The first five atom37 places (N, CA, C, CB, O) and aatype in JSON, in Angstrom:
{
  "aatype": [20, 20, 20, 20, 20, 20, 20, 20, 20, 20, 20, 20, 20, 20, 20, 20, 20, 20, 20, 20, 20, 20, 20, 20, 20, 20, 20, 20, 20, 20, 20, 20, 20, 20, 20, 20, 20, 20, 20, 20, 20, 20, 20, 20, 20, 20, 20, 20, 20, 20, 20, 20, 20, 20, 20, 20, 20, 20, 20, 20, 20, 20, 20, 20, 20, 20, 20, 20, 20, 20, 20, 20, 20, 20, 20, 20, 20, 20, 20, 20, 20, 20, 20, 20, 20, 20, 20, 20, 20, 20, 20, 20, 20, 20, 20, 20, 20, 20, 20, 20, 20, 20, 20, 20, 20, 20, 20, 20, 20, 20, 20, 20, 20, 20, 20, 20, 20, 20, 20],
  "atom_mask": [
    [1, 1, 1, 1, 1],
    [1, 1, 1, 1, 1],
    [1, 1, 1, 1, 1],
    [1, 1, 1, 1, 1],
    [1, 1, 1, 1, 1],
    [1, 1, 1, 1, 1],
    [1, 1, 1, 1, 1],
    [1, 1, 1, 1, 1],
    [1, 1, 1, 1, 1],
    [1, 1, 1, 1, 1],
    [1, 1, 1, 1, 1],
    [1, 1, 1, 1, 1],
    [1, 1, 1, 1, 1],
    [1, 1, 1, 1, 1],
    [1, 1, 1, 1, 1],
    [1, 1, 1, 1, 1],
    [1, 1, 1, 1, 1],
    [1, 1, 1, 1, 1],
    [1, 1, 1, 1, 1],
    [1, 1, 1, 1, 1],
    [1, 1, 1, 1, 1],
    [1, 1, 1, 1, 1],
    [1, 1, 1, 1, 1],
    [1, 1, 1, 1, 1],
    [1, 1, 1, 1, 1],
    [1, 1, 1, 1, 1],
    [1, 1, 1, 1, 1],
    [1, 1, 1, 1, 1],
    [1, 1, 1, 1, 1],
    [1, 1, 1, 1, 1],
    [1, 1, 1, 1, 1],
    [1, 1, 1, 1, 1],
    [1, 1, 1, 1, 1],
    [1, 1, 1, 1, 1],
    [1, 1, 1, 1, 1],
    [1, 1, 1, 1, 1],
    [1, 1, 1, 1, 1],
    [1, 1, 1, 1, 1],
    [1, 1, 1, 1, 1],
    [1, 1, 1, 1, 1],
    [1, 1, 1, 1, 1],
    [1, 1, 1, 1, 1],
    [1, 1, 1, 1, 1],
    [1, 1, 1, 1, 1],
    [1, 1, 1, 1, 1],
    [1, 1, 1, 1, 1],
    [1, 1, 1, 1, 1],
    [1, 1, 1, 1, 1],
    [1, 1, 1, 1, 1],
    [1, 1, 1, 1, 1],
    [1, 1, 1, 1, 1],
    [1, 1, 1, 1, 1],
    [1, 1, 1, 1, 1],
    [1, 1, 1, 1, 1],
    [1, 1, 1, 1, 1],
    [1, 1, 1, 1, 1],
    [1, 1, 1, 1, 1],
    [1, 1, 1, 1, 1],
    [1, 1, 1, 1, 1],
    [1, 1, 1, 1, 1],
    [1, 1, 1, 1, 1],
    [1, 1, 1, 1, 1],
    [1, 1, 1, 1, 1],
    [1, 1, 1, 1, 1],
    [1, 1, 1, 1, 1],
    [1, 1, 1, 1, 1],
    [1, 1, 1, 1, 1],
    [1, 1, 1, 1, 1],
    [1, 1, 1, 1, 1],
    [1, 1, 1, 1, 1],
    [1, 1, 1, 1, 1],
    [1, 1, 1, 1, 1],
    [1, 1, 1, 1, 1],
    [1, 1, 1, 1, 1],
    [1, 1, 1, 1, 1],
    [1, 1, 1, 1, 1],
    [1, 1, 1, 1, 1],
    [1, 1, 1, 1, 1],
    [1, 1, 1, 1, 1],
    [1, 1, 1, 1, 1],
    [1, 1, 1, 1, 1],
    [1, 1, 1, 1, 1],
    [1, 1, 1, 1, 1],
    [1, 1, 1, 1, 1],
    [1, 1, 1, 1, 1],
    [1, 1, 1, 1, 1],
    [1, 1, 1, 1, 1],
    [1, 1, 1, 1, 1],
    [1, 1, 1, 1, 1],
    [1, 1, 1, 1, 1],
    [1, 1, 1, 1, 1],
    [1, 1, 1, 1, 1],
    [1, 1, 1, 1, 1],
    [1, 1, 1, 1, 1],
    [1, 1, 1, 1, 1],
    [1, 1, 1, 1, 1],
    [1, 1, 1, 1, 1],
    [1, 1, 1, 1, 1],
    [1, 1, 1, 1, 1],
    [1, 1, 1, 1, 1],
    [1, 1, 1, 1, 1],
    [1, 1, 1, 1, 1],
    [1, 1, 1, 1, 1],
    [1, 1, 1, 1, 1],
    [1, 1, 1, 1, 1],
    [1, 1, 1, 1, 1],
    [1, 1, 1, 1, 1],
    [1, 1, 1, 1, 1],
    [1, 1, 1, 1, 1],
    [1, 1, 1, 1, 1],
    [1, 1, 1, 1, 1],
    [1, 1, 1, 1, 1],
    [1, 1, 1, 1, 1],
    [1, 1, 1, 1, 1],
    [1, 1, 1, 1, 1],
    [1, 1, 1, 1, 1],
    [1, 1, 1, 1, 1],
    [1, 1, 1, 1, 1],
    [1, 1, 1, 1, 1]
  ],
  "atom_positions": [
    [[-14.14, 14.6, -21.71], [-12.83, 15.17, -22.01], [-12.52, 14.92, -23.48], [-11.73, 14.56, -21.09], [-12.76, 13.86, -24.06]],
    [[-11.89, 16.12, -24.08], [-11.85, 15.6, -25.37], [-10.21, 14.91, -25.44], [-12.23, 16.91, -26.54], [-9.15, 14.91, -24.81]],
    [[-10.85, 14.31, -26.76], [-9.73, 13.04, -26.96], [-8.09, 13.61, -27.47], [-10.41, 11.88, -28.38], [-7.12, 12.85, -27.45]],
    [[-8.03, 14.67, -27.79], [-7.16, 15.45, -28.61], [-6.17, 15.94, -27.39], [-8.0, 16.72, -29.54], [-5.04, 16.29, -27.74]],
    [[-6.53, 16.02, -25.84], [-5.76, 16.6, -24.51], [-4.91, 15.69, -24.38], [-6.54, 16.82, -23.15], [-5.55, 14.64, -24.51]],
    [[-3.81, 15.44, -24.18], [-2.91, 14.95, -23.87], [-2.32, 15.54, -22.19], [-2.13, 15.12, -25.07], [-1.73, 16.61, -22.01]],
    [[-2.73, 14.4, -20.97], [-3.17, 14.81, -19.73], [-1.93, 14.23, -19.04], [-4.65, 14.29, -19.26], [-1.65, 13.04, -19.03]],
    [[-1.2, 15.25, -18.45], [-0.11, 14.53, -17.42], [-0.07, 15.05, -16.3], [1.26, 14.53, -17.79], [-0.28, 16.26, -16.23]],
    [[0.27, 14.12, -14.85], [0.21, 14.57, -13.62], [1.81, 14.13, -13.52], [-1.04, 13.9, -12.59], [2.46, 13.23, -14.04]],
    [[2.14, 15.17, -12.65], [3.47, 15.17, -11.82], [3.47, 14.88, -10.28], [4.08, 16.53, -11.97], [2.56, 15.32, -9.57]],
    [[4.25, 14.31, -9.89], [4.61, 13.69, -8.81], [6.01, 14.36, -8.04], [4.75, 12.26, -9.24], [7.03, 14.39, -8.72]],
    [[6.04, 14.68, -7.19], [7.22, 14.83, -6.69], [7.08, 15.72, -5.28], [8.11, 15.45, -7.8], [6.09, 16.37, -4.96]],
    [[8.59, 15.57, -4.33], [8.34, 16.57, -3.06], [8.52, 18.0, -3.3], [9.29, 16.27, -1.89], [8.61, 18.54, -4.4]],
    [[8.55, 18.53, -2.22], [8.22, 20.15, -2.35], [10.39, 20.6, -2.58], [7.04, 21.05, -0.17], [11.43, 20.17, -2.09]],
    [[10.1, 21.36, -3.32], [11.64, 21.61, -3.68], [12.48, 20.57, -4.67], [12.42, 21.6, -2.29], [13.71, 20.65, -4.75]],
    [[11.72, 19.59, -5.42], [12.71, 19.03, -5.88], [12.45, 19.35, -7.88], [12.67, 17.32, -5.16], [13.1, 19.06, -8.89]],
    [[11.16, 20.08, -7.59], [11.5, 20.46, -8.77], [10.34, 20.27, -10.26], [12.8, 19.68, -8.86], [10.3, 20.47, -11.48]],
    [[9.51, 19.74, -9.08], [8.4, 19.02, -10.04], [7.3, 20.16, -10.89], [7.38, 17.94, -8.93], [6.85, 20.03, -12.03]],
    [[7.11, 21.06, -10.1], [6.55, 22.65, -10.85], [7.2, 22.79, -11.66], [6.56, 24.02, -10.19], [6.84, 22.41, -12.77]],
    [[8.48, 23.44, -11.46], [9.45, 23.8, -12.74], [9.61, 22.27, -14.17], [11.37, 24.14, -11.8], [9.88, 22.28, -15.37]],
    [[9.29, 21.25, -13.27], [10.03, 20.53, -14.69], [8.65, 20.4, -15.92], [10.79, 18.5, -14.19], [8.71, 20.13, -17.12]],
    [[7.18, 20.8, -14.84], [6.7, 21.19, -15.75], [6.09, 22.07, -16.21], [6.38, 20.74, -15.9], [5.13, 22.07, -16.98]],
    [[6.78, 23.07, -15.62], [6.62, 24.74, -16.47], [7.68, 24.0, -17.67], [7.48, 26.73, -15.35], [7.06, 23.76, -18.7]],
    [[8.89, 23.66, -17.72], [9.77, 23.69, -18.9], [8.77, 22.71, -19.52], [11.52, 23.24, -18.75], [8.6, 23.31, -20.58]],
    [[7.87, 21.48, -19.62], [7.66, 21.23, -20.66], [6.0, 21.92, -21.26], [7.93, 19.79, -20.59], [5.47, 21.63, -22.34]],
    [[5.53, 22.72, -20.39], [4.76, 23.59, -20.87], [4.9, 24.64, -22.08], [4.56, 24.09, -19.95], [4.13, 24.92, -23.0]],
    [[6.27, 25.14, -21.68], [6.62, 26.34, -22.45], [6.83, 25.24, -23.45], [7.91, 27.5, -21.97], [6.03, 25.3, -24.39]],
    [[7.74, 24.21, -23.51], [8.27, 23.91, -24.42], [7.17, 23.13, -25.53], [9.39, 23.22, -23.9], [7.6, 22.74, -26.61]],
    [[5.74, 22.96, -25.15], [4.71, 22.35, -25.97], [4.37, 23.62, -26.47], [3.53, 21.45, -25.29], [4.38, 23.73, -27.7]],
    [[4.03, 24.75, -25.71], [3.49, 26.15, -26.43], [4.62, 26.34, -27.87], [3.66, 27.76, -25.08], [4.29, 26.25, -29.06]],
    [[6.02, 26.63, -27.3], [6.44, 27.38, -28.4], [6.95, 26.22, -29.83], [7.77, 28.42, -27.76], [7.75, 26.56, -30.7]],
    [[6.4, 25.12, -29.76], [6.4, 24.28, -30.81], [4.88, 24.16, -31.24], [7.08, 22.94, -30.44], [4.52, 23.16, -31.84]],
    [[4.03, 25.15, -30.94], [2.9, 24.99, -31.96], [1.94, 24.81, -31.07], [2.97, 23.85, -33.06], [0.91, 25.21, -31.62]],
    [[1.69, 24.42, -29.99], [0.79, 23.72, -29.35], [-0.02, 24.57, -28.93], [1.2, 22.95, -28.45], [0.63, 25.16, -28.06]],
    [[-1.66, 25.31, -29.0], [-2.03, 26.45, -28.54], [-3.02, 25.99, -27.37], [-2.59, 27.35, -29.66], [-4.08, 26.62, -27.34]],
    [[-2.89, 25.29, -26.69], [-3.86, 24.56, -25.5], [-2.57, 24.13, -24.74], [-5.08, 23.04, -26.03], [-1.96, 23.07, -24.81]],
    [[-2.32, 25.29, -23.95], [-1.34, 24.35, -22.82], [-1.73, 25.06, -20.8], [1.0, 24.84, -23.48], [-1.27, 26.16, -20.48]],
    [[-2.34, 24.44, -20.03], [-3.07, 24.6, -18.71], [-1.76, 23.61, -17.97], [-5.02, 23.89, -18.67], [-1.25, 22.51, -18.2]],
    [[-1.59, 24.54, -17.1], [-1.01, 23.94, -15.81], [-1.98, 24.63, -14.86], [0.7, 24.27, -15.48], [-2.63, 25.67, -14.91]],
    [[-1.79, 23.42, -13.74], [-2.33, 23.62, -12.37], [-1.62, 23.29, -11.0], [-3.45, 22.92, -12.36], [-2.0, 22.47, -10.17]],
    [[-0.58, 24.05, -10.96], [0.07, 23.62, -9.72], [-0.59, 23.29, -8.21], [0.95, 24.61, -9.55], [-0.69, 24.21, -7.4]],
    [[-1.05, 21.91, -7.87], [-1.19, 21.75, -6.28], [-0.29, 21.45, -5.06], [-1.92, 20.9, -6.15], [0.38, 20.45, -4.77]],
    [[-0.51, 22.69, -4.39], [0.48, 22.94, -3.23], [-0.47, 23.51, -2.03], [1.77, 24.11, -3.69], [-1.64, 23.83, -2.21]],
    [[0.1, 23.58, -1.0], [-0.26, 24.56, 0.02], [1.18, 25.06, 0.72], [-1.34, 23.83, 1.15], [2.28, 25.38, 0.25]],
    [[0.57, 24.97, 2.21], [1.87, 26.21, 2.95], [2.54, 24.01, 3.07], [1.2, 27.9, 5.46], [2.77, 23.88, 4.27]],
    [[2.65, 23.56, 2.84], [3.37, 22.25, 3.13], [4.97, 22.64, 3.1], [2.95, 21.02, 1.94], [5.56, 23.15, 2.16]],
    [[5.6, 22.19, 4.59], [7.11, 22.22, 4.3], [7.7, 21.63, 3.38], [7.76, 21.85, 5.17], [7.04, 20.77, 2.8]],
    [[9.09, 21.85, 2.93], [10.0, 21.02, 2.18], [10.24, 20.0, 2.12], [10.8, 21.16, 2.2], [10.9, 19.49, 3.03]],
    [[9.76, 19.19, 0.92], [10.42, 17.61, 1.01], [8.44, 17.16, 0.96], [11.8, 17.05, 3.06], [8.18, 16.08, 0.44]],
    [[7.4, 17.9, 1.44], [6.62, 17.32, 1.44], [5.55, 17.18, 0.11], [6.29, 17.67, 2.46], [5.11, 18.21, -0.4]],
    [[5.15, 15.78, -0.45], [4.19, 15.37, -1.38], [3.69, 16.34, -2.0], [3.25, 14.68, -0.91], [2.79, 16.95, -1.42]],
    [[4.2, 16.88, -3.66], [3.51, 18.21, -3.91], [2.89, 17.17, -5.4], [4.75, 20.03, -4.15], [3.38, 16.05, -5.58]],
    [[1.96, 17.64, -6.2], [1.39, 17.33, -7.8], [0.95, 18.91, -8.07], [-0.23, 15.97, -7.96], [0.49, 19.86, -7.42]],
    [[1.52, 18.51, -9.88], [0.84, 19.46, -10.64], [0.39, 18.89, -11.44], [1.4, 20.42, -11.11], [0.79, 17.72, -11.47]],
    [[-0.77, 19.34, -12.66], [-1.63, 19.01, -13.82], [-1.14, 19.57, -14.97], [-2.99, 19.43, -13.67], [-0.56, 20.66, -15.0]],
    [[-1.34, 18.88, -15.88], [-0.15, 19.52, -16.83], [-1.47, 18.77, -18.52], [2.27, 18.39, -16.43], [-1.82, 17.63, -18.82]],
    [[-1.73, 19.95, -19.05], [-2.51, 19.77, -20.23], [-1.81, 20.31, -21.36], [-3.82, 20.39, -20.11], [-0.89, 21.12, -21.43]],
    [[-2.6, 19.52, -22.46], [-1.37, 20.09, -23.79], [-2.4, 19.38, -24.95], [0.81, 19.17, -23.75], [-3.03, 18.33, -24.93]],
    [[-2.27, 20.5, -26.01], [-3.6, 20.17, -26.74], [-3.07, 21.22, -28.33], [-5.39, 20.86, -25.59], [-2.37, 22.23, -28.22]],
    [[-3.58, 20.73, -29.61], [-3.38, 21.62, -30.41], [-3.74, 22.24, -30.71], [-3.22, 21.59, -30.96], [-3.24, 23.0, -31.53]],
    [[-5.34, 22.36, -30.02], [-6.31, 23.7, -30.11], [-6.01, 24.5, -28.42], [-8.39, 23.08, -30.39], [-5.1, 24.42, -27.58]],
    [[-7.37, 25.27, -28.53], [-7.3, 26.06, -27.08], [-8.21, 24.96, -26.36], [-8.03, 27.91, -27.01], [-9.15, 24.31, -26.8]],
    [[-7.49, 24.97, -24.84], [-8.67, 24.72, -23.41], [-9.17, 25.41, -22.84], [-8.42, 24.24, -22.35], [-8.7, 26.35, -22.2]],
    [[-10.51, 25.02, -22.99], [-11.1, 25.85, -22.05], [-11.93, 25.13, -20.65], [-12.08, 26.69, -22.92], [-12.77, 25.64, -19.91]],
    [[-11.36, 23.83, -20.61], [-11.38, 23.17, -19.09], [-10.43, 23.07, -18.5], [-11.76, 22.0, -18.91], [-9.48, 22.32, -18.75]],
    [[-10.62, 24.18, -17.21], [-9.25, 24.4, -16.5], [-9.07, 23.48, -15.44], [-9.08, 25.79, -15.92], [-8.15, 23.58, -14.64]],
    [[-10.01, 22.49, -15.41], [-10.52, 21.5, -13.88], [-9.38, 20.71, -13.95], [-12.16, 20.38, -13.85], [-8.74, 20.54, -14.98]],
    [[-9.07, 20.16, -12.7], [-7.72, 19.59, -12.27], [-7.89, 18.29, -13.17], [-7.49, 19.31, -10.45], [-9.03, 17.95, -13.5]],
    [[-7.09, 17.76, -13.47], [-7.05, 15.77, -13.88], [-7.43, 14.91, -13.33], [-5.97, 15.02, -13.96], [-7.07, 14.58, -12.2]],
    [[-8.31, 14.35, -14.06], [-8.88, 13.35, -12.81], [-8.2, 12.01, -13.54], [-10.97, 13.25, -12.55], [-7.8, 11.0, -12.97]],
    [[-8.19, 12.22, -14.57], [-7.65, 10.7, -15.25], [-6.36, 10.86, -16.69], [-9.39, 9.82, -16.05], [-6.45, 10.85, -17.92]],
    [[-5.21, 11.0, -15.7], [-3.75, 11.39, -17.28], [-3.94, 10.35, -17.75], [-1.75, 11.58, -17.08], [-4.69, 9.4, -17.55]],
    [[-2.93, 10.7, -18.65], [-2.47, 9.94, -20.03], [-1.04, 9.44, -19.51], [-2.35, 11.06, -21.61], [-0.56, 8.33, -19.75]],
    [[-0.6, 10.22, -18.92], [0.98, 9.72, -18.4], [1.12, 10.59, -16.65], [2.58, 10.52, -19.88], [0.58, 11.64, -16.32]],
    [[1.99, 9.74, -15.87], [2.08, 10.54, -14.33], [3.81, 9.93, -14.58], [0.77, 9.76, -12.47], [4.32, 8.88, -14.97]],
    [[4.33, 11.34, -14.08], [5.74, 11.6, -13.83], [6.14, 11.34, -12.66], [6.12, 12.79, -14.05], [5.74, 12.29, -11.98]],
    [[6.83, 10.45, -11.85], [7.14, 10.42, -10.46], [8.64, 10.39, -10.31], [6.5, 9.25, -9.78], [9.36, 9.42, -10.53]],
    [[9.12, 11.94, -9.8], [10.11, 12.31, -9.59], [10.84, 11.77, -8.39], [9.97, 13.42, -9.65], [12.03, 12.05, -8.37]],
    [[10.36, 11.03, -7.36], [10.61, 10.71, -5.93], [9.85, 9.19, -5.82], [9.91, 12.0, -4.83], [8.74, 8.97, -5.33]],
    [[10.54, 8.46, -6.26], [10.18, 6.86, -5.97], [9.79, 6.25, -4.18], [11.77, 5.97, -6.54], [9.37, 5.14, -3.84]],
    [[10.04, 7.19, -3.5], [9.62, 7.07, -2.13], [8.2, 7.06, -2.17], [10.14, 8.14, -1.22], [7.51, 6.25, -1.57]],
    [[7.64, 8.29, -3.13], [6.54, 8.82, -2.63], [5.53, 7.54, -3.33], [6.3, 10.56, -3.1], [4.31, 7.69, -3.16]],
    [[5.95, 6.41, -4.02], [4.97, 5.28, -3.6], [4.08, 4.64, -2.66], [5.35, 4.66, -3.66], [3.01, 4.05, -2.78]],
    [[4.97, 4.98, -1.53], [4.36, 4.56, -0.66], [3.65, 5.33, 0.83], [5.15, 3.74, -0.53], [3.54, 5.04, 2.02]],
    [[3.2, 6.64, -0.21], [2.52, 7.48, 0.41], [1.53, 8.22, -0.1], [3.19, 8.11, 0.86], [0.64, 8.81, 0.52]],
    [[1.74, 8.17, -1.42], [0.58, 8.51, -2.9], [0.37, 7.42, -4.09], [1.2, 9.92, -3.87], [1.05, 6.82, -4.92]],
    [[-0.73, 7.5, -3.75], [-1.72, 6.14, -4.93], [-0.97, 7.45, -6.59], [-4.91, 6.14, -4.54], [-1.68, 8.22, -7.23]],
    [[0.47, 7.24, -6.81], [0.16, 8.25, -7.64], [-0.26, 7.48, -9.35], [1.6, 9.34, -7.58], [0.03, 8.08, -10.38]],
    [[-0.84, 6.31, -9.36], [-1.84, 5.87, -10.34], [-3.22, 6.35, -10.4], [-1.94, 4.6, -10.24], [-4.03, 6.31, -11.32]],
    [[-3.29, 6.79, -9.24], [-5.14, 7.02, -9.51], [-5.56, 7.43, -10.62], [-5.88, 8.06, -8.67], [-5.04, 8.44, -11.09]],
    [[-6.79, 6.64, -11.47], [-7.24, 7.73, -12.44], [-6.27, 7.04, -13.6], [-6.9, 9.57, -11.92], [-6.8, 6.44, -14.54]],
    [[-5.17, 7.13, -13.52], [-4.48, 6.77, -14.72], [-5.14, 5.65, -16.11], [-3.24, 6.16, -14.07], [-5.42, 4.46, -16.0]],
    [[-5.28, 6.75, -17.65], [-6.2, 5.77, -18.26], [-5.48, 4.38, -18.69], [-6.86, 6.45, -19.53], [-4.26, 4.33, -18.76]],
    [[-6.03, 3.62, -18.88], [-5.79, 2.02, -19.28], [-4.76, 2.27, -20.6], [-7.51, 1.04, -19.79], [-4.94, 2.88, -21.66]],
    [[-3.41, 1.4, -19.99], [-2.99, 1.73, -21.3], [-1.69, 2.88, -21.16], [-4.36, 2.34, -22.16], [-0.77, 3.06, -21.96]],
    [[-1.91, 3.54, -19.94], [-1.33, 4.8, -19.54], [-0.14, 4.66, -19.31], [-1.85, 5.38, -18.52], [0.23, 3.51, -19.56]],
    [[0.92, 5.54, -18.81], [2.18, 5.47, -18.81], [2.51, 6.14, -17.86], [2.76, 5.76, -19.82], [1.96, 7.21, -17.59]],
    [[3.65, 5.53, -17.06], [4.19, 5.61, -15.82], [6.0, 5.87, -16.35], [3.73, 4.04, -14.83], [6.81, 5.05, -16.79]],
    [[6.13, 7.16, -16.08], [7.46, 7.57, -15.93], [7.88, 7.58, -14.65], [7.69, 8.75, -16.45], [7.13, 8.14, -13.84]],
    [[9.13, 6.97, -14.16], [9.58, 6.6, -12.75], [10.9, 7.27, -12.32], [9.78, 5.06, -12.65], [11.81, 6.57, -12.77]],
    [[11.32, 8.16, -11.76], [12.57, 8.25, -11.35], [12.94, 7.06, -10.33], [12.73, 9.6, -10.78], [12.77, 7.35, -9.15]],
    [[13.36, 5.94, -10.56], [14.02, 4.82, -9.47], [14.59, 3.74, -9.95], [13.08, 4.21, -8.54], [14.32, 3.35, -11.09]],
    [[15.52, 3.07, -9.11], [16.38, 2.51, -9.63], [15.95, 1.23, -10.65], [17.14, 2.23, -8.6], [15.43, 0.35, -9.97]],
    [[16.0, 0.93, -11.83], [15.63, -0.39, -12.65], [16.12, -1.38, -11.8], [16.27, -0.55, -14.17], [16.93, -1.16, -10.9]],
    [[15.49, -2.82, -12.16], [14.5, -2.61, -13.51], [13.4, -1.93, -13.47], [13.99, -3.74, -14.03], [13.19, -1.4, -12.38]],
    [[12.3, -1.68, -14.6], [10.88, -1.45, -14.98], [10.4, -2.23, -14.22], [10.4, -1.64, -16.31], [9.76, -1.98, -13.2]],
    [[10.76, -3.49, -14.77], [9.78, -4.89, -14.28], [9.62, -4.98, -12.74], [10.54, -6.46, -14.74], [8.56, -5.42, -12.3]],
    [[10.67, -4.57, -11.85], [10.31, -4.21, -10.31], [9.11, -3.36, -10.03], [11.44, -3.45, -9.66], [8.79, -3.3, -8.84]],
    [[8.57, -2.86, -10.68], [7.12, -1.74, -10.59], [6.47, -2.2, -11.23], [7.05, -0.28, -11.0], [6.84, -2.26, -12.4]],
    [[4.87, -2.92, -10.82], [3.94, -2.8, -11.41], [2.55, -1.79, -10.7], [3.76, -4.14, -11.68], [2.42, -1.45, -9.52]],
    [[1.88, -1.58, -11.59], [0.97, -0.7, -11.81], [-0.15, -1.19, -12.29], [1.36, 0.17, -12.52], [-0.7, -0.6, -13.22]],
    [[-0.55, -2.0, -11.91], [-1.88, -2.39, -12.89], [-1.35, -2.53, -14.11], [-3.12, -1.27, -13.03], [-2.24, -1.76, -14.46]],
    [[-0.95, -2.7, -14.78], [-1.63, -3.17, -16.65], [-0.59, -1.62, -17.06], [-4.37, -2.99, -17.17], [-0.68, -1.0, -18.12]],
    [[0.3, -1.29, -15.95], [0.41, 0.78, -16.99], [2.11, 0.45, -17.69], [0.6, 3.12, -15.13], [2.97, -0.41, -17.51]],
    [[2.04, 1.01, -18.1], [3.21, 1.17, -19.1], [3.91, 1.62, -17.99], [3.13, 2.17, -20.52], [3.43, 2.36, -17.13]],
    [[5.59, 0.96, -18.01], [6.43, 1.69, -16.82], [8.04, 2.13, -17.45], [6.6, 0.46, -15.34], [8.77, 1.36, -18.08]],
    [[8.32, 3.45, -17.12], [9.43, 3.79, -17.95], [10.09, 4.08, -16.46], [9.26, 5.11, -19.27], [9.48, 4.42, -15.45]],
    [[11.46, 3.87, -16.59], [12.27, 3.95, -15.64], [13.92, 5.07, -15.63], [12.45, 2.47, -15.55], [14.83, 4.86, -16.44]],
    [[13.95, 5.73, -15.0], [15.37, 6.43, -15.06], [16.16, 6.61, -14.62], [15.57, 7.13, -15.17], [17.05, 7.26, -15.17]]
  ]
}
């Protein structure tokens, strides 16, 4: 993988928003310059409320590896429940960063060694 991708996975249930929040920061890396931007929304027919991820790439050249993430740079978890139903660290590189929707502190979440941002 080249080093220049800047790799994020999203976390969240079905309907709450986790596609869209990163279509908005898709568009919003494209129209500031960025000419490498791949989403990969994973879903199926899964009802509402249930465990959805998308892949979310962003780069200042073009991609041309459209393959899902196996290892971000940062994972977004919109639904602090879904801890305890998705490893959603897997893969995450050393060093990596953990954005949390749940209640602080940070320091209540660890992750291995990952950077933890809280909201």
């Amino acid at each position: 993988m080249r080093k220049d991708i800047i790799e994020i996975r999203w976390h969240g249930r079905g309907g709450q928003g986790a596609i869209t929040a990163a279509k908005i920061v898709a568009n919003g890396a494209f129209v500031s310059g960025y000419k490498g931007v791949v989403m990969a929304p994973t879903f199926g027919t899964e009802r509402r409320g249930a465990p959805v991820f998308t892949s979310l790439k962003i780069s200042r050249e073009k991609i041309y590896d459209l393959s899902p993430i196996a290892t971000p740079d940062m994972v977004v978890v919109l639904d602090h429940t879904l801890l305890d139903e998705v490893d959603v660290v897997a893969g995450l590189k050393e060093n990596g960063l953990v954005i949390l929707n749940a209640p602080p502190p940070a320091s209540a979440y660890n992750f291995g060694g990952a950077r933890v941002a809280v909201s």
